[in-house]
JSON list of C-alpha atoms in Angstrom, two decimals:
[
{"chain": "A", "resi": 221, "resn": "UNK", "atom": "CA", "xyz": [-7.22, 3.10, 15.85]},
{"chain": "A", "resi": 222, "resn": "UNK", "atom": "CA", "xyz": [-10.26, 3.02, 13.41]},
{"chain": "A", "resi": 223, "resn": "UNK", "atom": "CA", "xyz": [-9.53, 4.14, 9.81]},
{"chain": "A", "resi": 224, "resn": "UNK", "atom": "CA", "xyz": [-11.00, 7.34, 8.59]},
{"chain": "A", "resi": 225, "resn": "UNK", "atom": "CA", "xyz": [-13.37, 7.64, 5.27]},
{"chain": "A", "resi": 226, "resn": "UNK", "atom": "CA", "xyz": [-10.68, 8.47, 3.13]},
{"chain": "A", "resi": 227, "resn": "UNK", "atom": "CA", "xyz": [-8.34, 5.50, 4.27]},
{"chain": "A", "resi": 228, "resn": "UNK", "atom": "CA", "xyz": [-11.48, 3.42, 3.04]},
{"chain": "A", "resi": 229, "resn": "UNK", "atom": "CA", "xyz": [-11.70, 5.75, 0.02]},
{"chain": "A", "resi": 230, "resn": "UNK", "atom": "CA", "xyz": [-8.12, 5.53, -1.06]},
{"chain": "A", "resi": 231, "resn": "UNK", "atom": "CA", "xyz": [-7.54, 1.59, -0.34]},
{"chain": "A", "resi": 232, "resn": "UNK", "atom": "CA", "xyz": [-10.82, 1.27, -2.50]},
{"chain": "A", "resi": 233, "resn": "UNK", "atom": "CA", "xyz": [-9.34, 3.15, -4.91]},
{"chain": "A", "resi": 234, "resn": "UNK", "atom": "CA", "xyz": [-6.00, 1.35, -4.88]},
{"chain": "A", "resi": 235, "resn": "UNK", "atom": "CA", "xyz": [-7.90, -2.27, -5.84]},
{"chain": "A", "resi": 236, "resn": "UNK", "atom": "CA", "xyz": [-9.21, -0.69, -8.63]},
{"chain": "A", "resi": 237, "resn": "UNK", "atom": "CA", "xyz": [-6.01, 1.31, -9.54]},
{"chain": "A", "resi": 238, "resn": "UNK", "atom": "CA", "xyz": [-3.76, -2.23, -9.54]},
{"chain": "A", "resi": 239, "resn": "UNK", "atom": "CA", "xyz": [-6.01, -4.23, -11.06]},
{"chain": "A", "resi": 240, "resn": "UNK", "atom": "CA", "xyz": [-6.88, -6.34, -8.20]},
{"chain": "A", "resi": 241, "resn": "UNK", "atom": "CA", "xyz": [-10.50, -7.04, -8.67]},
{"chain": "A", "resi": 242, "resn": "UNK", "atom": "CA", "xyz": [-9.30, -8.91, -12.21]},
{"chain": "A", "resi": 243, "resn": "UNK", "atom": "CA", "xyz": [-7.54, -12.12, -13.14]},
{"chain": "A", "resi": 244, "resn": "UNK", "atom": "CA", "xyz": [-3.88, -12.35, -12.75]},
{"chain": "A", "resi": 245, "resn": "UNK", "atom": "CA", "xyz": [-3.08, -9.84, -10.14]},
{"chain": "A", "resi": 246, "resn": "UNK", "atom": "CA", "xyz": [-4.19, -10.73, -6.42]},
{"chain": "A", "resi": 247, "resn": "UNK", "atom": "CA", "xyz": [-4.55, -8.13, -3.57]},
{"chain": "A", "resi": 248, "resn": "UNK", "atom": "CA", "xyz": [-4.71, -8.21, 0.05]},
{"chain": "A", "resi": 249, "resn": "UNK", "atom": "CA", "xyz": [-4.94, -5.50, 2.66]},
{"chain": "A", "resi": 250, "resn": "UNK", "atom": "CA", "xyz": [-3.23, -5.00, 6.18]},
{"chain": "A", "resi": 251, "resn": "UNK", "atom": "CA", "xyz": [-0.58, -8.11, 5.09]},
{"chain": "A", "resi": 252, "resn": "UNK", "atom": "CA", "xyz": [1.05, -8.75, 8.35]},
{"chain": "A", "resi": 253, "resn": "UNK", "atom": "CA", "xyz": [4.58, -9.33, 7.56]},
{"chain": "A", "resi": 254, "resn": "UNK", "atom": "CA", "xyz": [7.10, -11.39, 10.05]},
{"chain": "A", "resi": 255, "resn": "UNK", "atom": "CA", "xyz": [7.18, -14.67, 11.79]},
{"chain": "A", "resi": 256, "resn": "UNK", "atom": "CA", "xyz": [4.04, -16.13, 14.13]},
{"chain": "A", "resi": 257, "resn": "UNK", "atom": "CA", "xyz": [1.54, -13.32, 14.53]},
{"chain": "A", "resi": 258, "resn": "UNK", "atom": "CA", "xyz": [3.88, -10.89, 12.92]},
{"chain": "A", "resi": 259, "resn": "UNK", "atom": "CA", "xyz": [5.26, -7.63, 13.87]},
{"chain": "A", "resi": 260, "resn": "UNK", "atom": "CA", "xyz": [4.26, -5.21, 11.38]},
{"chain": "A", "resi": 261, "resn": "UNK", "atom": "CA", "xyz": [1.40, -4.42, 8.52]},
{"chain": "A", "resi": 262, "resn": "UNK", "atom": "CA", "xyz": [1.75, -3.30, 4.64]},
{"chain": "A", "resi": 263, "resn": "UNK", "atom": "CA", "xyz": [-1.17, -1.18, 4.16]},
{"chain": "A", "resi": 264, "resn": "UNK", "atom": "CA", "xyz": [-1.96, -3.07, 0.59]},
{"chain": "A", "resi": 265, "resn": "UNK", "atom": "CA", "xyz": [0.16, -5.73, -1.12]},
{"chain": "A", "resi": 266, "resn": "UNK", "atom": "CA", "xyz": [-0.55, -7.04, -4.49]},
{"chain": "A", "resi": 267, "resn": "UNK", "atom": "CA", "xyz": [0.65, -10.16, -6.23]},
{"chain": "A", "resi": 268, "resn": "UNK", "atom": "CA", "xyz": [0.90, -11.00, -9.96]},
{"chain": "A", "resi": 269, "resn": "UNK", "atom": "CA", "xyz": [0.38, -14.24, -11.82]},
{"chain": "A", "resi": 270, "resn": "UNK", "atom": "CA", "xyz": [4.27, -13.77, -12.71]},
{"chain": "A", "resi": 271, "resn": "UNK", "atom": "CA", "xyz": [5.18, -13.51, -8.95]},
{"chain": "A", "resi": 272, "resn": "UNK", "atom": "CA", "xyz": [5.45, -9.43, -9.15]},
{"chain": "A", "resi": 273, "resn": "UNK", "atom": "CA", "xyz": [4.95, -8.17, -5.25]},
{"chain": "A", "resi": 274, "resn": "UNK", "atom": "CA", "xyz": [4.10, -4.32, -5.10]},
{"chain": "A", "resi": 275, "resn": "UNK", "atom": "CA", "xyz": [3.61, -2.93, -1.70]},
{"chain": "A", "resi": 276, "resn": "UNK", "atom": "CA", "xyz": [1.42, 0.29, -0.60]},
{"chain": "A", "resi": 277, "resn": "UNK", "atom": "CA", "xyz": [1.70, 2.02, 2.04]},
{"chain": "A", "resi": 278, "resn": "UNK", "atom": "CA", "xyz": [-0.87, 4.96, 2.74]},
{"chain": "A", "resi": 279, "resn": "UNK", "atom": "CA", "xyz": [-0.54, 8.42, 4.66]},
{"chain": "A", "resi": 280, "resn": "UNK", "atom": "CA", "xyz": [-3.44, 10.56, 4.68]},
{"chain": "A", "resi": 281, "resn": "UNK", "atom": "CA", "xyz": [-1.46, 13.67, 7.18]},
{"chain": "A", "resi": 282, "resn": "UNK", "atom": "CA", "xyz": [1.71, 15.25, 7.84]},
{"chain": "A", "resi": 283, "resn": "UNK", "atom": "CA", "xyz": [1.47, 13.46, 11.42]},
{"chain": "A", "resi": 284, "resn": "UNK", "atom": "CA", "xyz": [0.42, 10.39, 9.54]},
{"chain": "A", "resi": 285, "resn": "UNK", "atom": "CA", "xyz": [3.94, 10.38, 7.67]},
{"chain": "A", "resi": 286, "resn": "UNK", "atom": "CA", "xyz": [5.69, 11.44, 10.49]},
{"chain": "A", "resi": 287, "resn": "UNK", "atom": "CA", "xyz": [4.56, 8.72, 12.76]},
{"chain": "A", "resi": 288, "resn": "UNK", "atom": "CA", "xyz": [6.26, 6.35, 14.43]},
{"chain": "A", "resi": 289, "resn": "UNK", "atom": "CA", "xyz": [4.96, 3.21, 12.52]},
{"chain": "A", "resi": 290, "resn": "UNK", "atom": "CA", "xyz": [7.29, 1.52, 10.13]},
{"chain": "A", "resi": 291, "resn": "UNK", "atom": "CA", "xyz": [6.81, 1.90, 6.81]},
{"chain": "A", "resi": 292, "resn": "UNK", "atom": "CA", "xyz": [6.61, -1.69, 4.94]},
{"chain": "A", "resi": 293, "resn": "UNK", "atom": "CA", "xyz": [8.29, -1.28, 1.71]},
{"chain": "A", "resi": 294, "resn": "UNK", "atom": "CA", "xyz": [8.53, -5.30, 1.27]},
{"chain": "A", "resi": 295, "resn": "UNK", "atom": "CA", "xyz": [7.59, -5.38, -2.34]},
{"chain": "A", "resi": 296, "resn": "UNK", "atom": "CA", "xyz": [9.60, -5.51, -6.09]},
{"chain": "A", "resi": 297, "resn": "UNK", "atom": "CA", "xyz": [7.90, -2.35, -6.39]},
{"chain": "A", "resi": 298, "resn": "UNK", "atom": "CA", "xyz": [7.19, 0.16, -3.45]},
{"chain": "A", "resi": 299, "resn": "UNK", "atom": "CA", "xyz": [4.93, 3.27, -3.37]},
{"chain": "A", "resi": 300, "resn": "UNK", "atom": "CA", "xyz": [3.41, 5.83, -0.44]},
{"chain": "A", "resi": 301, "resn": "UNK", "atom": "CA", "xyz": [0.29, 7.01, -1.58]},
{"chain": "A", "resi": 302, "resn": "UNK", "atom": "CA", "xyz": [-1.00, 10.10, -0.69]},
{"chain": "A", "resi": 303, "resn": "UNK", "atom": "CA", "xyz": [-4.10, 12.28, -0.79]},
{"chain": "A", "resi": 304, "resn": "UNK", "atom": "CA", "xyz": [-3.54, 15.22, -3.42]},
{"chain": "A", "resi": 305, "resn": "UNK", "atom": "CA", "xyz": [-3.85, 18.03, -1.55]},
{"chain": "A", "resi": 306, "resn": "UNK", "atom": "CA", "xyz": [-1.50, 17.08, 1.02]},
{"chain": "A", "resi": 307, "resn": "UNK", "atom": "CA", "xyz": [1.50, 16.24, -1.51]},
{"chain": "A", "resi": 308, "resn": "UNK", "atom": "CA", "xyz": [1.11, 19.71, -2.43]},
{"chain": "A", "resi": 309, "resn": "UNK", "atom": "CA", "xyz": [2.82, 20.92, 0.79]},
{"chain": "A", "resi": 310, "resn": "UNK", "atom": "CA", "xyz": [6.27, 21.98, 0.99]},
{"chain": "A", "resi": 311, "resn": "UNK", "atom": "CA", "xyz": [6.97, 20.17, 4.41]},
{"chain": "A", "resi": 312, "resn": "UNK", "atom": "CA", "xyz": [5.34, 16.85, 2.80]},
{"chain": "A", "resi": 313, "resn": "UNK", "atom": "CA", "xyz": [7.97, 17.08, -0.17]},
{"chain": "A", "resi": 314, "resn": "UNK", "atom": "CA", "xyz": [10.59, 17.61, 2.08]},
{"chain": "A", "resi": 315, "resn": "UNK", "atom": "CA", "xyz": [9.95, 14.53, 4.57]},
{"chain": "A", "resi": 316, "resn": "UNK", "atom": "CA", "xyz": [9.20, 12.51, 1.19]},
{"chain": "A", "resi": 317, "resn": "UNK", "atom": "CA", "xyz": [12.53, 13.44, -0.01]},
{"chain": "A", "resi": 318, "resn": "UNK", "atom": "CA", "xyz": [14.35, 10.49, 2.06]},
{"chain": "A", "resi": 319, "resn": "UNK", "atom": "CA", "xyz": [11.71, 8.18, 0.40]},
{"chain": "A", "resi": 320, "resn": "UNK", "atom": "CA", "xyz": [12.15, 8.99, -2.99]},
{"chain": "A", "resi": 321, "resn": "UNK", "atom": "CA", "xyz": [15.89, 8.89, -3.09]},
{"chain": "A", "resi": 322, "resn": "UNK", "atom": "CA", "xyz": [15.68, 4.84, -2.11]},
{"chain": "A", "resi": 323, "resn": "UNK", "atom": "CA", "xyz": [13.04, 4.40, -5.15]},
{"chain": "A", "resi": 324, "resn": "UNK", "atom": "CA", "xyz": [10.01, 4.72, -3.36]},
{"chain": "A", "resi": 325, "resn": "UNK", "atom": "CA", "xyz": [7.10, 5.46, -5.82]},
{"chain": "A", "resi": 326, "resn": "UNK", "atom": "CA", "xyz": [4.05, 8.43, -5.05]},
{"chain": "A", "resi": 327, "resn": "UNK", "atom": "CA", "xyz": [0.68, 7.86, -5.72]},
{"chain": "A", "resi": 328, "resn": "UNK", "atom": "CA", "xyz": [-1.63, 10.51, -5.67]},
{"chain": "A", "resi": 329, "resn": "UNK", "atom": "CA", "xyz": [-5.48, 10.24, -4.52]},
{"chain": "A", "resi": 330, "resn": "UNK", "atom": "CA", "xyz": [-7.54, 12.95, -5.58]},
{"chain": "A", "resi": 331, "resn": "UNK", "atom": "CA", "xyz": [-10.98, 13.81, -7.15]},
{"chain": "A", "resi": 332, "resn": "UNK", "atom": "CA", "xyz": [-11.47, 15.55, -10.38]},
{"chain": "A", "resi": 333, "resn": "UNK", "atom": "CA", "xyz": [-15.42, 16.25, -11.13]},
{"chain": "A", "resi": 334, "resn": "UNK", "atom": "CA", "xyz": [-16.47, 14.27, -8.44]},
{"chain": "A", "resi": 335, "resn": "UNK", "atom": "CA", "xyz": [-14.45, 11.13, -9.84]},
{"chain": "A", "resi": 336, "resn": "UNK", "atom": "CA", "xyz": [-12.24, 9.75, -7.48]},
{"chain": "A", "resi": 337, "resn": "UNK", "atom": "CA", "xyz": [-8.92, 8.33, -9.00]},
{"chain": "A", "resi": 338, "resn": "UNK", "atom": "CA", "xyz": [-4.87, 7.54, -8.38]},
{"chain": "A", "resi": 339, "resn": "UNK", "atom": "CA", "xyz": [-2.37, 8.84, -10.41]},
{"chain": "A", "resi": 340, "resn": "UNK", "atom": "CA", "xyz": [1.39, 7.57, -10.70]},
{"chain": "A", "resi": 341, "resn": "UNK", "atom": "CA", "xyz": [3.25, 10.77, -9.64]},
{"chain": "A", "resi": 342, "resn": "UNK", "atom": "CA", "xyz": [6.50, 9.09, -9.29]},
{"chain": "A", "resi": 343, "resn": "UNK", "atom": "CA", "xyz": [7.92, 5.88, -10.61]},
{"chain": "A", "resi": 344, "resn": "UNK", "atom": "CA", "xyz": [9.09, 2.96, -8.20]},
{"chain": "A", "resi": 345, "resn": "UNK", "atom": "CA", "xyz": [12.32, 1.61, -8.75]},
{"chain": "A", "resi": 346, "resn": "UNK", "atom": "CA", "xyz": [12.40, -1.88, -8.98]},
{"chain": "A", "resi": 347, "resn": "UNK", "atom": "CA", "xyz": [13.79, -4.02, -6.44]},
{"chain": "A", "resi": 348, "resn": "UNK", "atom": "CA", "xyz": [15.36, -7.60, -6.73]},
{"chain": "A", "resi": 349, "resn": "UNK", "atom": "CA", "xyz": [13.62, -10.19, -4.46]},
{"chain": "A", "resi": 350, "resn": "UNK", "atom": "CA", "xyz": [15.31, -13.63, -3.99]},
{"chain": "A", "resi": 351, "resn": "UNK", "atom": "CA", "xyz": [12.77, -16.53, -3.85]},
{"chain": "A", "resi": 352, "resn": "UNK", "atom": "CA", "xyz": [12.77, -16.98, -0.21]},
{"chain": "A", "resi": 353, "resn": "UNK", "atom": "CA", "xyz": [11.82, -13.50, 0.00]},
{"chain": "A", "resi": 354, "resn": "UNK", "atom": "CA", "xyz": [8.71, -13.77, -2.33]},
{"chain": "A", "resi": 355, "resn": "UNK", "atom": "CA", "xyz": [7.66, -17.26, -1.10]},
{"chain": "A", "resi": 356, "resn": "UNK", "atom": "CA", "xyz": [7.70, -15.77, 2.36]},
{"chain": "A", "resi": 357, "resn": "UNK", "atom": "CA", "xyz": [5.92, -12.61, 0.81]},
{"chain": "A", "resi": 358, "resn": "UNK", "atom": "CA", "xyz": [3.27, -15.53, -0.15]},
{"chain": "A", "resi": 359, "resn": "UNK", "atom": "CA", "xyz": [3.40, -16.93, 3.18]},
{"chain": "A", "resi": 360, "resn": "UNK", "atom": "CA", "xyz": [2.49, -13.54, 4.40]},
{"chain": "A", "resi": 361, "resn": "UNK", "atom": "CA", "xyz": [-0.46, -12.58, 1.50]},
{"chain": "A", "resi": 362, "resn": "UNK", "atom": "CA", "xyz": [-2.33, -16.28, 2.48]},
{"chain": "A", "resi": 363, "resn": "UNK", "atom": "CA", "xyz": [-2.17, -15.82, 6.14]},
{"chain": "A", "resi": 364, "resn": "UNK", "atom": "CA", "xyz": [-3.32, -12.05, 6.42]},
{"chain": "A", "resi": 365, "resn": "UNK", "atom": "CA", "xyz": [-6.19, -13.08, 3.25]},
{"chain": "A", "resi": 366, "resn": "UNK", "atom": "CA", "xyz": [-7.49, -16.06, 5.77]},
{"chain": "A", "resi": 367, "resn": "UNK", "atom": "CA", "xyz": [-8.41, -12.98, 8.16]},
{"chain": "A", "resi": 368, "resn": "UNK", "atom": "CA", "xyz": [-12.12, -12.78, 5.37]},
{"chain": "A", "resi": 369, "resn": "UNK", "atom": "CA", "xyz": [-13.33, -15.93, 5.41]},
{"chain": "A", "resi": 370, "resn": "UNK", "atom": "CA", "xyz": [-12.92, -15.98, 8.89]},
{"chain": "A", "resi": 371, "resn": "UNK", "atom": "CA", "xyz": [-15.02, -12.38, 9.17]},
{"chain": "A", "resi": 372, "resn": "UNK", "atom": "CA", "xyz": [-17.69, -13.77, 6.93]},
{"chain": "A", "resi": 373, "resn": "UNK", "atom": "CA", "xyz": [-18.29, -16.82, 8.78]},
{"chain": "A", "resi": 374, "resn": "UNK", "atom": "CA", "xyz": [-18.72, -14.76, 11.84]},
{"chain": "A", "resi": 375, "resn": "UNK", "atom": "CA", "xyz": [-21.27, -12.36, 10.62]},
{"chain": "A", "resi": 376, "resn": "UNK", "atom": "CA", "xyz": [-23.62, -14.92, 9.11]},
{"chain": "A", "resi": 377, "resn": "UNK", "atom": "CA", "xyz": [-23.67, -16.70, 12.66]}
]
């Protein structure tokens, strides 16, 4: 299914938001987690120089949420991010509810004066990683980052 504008909006707005368009934190979208080809995606993981995985996962609708695709949470730090206007919903509070109990953070995307931005509405709490886990988090980051040179090379021919 193709994304919608304000996927592209928000996951534009999230490299800016983690500081992955400077030194010291890397980002890649649509990681593909899970042996061979893998079996399922993180919307956006980033990386730190000091080995920090955060994982992003983004919902746009009630549906969206609802859906039957896994949610990723693979990352010391986990969030859902969410446009504004749709965290203001009673029925999106109460499905986030299971979410938030297990230390899932909330973003917010929303647009104040025509300036798009994220905000931290909830906290992530931090989760412990072994090494295996974050080298195969690395793993995971390379292969699913090869997917752009590959893409670049392809529309130059």
């Amino acid at each position: 299914m193709a994304e919608t504008e304000l996927t592209k909006e928000i996951k534009k707005a999230l490299l800016y938001y983690t500081k992955a368009d400077q030194a010291g934190v890397y980002g890649c979208y649509e990681v593909c987690l899970g042996a061979g080809y893998g079996d399922e995606y993180v919307d956006f993981m980033t990386m730190s120089s000091t080995n920090v995985f955060q994982s992003y996962e983004i919902k746009i609708s009630l549906s969206d949420l609802k859906s039957k695709a896994k949610l990723s949470f693979c990352g010391d730090y986990n969030y859902i991010v969410l446009p504004t206007e749709l965290y203001r919903r009673e029925a999106v509070k109460e499905e986030l509810k299971y979410h938030t109990a297990r230390g899932i953070g909330i973003l917010l995307y929303g647009d104040c004066f025509g300036q798009k931005y994220i905000s931290q509405e909830r906290i992530s709490r931090k989760r412990t990683l072994n090494i295996g886990r974050k080298v195969e988090l690395m793993h995971y980051m390379i292969r699913s980052l090869s997917r752009y040179p590959v893409k670049l090379a392809k529309a130059v021919e």
